[in-house]
CSV table of C-alpha atoms in Angstrom, one decimal:
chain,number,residue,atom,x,y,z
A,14,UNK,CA,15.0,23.4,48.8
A,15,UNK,CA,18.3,25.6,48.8
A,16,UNK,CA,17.8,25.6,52.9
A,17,UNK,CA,17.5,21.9,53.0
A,18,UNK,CA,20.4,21.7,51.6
A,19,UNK,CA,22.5,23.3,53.5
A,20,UNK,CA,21.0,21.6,56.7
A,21,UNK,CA,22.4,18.6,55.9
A,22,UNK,CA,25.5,19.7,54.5
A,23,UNK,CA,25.7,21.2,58.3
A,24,UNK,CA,25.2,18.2,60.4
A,25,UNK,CA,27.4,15.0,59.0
A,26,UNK,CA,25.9,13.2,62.2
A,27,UNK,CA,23.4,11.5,59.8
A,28,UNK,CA,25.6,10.0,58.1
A,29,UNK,CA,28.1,11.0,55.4
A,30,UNK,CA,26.9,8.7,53.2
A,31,UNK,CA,23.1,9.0,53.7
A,32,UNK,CA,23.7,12.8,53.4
A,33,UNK,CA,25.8,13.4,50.4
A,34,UNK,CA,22.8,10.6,48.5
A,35,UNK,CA,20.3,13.1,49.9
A,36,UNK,CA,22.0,16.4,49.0
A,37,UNK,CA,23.1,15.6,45.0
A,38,UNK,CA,19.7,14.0,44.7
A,39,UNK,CA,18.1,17.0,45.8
A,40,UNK,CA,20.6,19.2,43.9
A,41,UNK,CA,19.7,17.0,40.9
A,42,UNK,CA,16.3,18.0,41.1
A,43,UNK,CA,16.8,21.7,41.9
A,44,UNK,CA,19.0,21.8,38.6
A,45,UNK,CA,17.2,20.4,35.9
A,46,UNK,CA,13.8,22.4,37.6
A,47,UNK,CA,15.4,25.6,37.4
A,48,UNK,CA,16.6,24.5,33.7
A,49,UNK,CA,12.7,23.7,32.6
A,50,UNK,CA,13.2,20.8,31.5
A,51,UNK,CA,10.8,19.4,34.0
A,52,UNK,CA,8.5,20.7,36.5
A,53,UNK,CA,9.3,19.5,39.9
A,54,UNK,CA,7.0,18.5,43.0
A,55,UNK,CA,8.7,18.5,46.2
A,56,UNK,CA,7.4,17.4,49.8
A,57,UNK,CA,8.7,19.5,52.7
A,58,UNK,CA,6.0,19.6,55.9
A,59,UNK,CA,5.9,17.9,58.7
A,60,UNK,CA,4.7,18.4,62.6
A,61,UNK,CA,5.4,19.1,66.2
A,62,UNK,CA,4.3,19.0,69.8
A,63,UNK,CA,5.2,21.9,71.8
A,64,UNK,CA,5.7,20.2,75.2
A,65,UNK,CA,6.7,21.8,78.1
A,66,UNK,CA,7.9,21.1,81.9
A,67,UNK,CA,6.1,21.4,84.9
A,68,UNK,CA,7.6,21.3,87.9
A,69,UNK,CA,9.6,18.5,86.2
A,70,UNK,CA,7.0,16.9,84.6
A,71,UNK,CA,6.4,16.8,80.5
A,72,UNK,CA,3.3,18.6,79.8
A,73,UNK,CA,1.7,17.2,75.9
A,74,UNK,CA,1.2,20.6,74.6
A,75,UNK,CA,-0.6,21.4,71.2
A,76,UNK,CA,0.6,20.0,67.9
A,77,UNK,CA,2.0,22.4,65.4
A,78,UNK,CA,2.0,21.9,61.6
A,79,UNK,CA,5.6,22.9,60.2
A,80,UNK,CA,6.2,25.1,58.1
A,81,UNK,CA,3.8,27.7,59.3
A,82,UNK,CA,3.4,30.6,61.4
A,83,UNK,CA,2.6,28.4,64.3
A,84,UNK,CA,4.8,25.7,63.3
A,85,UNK,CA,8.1,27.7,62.7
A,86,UNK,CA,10.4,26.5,59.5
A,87,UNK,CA,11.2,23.5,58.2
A,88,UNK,CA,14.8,23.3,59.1
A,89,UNK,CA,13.9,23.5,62.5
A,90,UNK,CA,11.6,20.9,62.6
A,91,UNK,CA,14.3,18.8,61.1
A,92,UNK,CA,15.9,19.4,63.7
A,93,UNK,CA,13.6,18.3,66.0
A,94,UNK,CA,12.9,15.2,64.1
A,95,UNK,CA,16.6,14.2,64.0
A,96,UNK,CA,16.9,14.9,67.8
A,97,UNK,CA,16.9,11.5,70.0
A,98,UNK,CA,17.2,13.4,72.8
A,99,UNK,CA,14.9,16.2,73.0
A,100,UNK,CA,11.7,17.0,75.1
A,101,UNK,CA,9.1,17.2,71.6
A,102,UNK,CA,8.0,15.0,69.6
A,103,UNK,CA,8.3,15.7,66.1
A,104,UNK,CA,8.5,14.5,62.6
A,105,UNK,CA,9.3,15.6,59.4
A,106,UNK,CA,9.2,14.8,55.4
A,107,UNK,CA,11.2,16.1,52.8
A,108,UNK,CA,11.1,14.9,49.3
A,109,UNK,CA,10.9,15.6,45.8
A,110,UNK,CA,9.9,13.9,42.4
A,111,UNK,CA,10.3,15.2,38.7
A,112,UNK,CA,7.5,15.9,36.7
A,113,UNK,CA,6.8,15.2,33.2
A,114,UNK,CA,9.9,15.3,30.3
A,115,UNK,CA,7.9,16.1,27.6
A,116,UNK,CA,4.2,16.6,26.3
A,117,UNK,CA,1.7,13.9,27.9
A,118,UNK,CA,-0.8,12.5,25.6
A,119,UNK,CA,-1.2,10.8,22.4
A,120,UNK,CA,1.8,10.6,19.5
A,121,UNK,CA,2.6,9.4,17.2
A,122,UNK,CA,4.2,10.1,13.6
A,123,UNK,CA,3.4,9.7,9.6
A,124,UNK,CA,5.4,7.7,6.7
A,125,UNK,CA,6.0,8.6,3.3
A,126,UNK,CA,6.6,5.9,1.1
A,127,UNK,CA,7.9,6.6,-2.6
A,128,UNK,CA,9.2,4.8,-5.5
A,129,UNK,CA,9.5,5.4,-8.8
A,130,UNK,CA,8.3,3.5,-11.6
A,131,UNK,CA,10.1,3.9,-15.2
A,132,UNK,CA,7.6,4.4,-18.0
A,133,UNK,CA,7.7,2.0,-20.5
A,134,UNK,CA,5.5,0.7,-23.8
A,135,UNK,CA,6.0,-3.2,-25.1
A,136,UNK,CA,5.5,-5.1,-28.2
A,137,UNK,CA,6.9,-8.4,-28.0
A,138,UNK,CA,8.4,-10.1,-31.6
A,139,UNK,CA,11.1,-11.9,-30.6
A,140,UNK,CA,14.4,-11.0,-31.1
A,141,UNK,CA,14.2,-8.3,-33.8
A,142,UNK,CA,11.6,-5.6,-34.2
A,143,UNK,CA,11.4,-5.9,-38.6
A,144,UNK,CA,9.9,-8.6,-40.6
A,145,UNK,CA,9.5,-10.0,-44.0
A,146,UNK,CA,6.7,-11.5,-44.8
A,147,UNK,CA,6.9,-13.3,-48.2
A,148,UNK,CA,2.7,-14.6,-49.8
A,149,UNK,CA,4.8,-16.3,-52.4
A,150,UNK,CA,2.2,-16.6,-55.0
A,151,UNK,CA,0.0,-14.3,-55.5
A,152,UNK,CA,-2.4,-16.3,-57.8
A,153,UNK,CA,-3.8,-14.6,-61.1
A,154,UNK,CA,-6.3,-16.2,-63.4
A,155,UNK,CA,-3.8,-17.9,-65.9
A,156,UNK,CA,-4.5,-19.7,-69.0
A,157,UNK,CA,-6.1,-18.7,-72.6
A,158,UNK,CA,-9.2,-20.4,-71.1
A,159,UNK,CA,-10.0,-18.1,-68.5
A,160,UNK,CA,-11.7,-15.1,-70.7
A,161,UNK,CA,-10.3,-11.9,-71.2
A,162,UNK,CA,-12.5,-10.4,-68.2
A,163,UNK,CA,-10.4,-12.3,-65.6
A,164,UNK,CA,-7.0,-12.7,-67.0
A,165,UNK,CA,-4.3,-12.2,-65.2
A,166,UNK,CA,-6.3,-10.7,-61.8
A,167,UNK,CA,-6.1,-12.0,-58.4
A,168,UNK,CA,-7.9,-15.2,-57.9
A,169,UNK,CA,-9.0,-13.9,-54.2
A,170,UNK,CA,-8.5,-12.1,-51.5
A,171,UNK,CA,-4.4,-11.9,-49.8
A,172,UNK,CA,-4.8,-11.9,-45.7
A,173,UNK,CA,-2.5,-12.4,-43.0
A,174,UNK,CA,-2.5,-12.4,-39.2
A,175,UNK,CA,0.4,-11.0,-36.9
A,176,UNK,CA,-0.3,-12.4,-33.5
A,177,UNK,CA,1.5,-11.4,-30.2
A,178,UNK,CA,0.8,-12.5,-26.3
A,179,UNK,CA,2.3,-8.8,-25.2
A,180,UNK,CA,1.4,-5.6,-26.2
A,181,UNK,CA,1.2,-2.4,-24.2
A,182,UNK,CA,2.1,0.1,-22.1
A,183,UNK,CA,2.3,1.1,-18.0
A,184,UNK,CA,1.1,5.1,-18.8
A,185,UNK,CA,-0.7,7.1,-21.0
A,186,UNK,CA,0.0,6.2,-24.7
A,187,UNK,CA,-0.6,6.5,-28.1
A,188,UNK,CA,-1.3,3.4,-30.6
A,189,UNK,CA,-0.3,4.3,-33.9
A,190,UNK,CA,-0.5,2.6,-37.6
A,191,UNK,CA,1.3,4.5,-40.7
A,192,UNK,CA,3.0,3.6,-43.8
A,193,UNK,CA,4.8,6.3,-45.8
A,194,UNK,CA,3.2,4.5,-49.0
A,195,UNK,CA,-0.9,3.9,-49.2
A,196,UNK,CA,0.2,0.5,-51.3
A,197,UNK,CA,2.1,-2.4,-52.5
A,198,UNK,CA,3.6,-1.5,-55.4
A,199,UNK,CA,5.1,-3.4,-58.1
A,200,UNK,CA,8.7,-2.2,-59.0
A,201,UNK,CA,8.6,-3.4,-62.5
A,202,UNK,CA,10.1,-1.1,-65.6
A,203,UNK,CA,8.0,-2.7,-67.9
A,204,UNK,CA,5.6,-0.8,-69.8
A,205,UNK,CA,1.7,-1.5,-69.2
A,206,UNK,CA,-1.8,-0.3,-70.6
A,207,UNK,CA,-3.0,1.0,-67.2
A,208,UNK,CA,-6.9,0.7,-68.1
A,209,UNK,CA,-6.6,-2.8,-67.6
A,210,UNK,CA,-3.5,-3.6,-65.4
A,211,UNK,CA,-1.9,-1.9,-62.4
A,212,UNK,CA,1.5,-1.4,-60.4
A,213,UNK,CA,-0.2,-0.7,-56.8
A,214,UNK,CA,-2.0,-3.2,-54.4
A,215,UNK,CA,-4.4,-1.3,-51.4
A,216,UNK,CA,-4.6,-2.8,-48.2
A,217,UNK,CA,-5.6,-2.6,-45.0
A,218,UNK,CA,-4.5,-3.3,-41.3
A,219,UNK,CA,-6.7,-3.7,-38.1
A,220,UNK,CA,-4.7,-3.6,-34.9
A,221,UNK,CA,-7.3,-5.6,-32.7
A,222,UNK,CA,-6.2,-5.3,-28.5
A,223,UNK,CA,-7.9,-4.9,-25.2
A,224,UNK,CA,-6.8,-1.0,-24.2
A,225,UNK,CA,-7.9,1.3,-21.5
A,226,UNK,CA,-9.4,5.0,-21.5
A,227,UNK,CA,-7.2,7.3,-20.7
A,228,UNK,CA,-10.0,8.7,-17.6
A,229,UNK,CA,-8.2,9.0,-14.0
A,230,UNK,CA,-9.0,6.4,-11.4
A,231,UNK,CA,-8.9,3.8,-14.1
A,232,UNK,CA,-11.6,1.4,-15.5
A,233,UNK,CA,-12.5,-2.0,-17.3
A,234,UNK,CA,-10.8,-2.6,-20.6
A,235,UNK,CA,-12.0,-1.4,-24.2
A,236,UNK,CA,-12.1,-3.9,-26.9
A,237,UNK,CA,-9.9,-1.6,-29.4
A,238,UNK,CA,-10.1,-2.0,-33.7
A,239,UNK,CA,-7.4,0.6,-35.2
A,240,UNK,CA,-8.4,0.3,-38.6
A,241,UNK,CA,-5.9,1.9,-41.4
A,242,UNK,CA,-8.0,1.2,-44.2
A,243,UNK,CA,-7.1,1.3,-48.0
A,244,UNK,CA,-5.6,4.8,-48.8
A,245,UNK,CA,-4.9,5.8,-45.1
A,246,UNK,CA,-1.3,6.8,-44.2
A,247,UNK,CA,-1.8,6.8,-41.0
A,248,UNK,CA,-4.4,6.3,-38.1
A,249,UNK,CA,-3.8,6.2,-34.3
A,250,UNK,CA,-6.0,5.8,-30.7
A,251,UNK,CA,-4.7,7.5,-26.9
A,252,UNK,CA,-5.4,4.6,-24.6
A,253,UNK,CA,-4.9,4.7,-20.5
A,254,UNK,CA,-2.7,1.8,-19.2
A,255,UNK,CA,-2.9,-1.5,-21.1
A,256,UNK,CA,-1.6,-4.7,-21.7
A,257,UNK,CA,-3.0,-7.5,-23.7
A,258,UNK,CA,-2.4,-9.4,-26.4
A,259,UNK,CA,-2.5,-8.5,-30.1
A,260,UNK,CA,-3.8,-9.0,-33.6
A,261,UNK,CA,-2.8,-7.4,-36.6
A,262,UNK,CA,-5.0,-8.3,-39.3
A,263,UNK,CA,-3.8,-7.3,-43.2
A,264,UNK,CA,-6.2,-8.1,-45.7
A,265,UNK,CA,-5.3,-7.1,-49.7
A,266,UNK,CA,-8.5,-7.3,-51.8
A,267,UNK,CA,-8.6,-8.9,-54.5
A,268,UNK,CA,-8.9,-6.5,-57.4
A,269,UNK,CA,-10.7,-5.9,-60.3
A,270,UNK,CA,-7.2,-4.9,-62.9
A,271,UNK,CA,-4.6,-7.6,-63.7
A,272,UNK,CA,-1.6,-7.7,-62.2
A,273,UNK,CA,1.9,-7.3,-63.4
A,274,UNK,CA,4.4,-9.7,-63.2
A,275,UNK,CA,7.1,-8.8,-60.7
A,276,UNK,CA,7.4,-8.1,-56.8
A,277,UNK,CA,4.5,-5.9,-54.8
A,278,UNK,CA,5.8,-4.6,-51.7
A,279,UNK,CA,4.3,-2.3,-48.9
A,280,UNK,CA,5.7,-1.4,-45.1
A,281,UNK,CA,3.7,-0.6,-42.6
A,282,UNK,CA,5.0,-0.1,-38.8
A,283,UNK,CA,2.9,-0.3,-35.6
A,284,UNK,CA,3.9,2.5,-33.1
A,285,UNK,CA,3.0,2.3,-29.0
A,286,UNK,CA,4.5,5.6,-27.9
A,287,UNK,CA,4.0,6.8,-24.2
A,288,UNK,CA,2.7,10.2,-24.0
């Protein structure tokens, strides 16, 4: 390629302008070959007659294929092929194409997506997570007429219902019920005969919610019934992700003793803690 060149740096007759496209195209190519950044194909052959005179005449002799050892090189067949005016015919091709920049075939390329997600646990009751809530009453057998047997005990059963549209939790968690006292008790100084009356009120609470097993991959949901019953300090259930509403059912039995006069009071706190 280095030859071709030079040939037609060495003869401006084609054309200065033809020439110098030629040569830094062809210098292009050479460059970024012998850099590897691309194989390169090049065309250089081409053909000639050797004719020759007799007695004046043009004789057709045989046709050569250039280069070769037959043929001769390439730069003199260029020569020949440039040459309006000589006695054999002749042509020639040079050329040259860059190969492939790059692997051929299939690509292509993978995406990872990611975004995090804040763990969080929800229990909606409005605008302040404590609560009073006053039974007023609490109605005792009252009266001389009643009998000793039920004077002064509960005429039935105390129950309430806590009811919330969202409960839950986006992770593994743990549903908790505890009280620090079993019972409501009655803060009165007075003095009592405890056979027959007493200071402390049991109860119970049901937590009652649609939770999840805490098994990988996920699954329907589980009809839950956290029970702290009378007595019980505390009791709690793991659950997967949940959400759902809730029901917390307090029931205080009616009971067998009389009651004192005064307040009974008991706290009891729900707990959805993500693990």
């Amino acid at each position: 390629m280095t030859a071709l060149i030079d040939f037609f740096s060495r003869n401006p007759s084609l054309g200065e302008t033809a020439m110098k496209k030629f040569a830094a195209l062809m210098a292009g190519v050479a460059a970024i070959a012998t850099a590897g950044a691309a194989s390169a194909d090049t065309i250089n052959k081409g053909q000639w007659t050797n004719n020759f005179e007799v007695l004046g005449v043009v004789v057709p002799g045989l046709t050569r294929d250039v280069p070769g050892f037959l043929g001769g090189t390439s730069a003199a067949n260029i020569a020949r092929a440039l040459d309006g005016g000589a006695d054999v015919s002749a042509w020639h091709a040079v050329g040259a194409s860059l190969g492939d920049v790059g692997n051929v075939g299939n690509d292509g390329a993978s995406f990872t997506l990611q975004g995090e997600v804040s763990r969080d646990c929800v229990y909606y009751s409005g605008n302040n997570n404590t609560e009073t809530f006053d039974f007023g009453t609490l109605g005792i057998y009252a009266g001389d007429e009643t009998g000793p047997a039920a004077a002064f005990t509960m005429v039935a059963p105390a129950v309430l219902a806590i009811q919330t549209n969202l409960a839950g939790c986006n992770t593994n968690n743990r549903v908790t019920l505890s009280r620090t006292v079993a019972d409501m008790t009655n803060a009165s100084t007075s003095g009592f005969d405890n056979t027959v009356f007493t200071n402390s009120l049991p109860y119970e609470v049901t937590a009652v919610y649609a939770g999840a097993t805490q098994t990988a991959g996920g699954g329907s949901s589980v009809a839950r019934n956290l029970k702290l019953a009378t007595g019980d300090l505390t009791e709690d259930e793991t659950n997967g992700a949940w959400k759902s509403p809730m029901t917390l059912a307090v029931v205080i039995p009616q009971q067998t003793q009389a009651l004192l006069a005064g307040n009974y009071e008991g706290t009891f706190t729900l707990t959805i803690a993500a693990e």
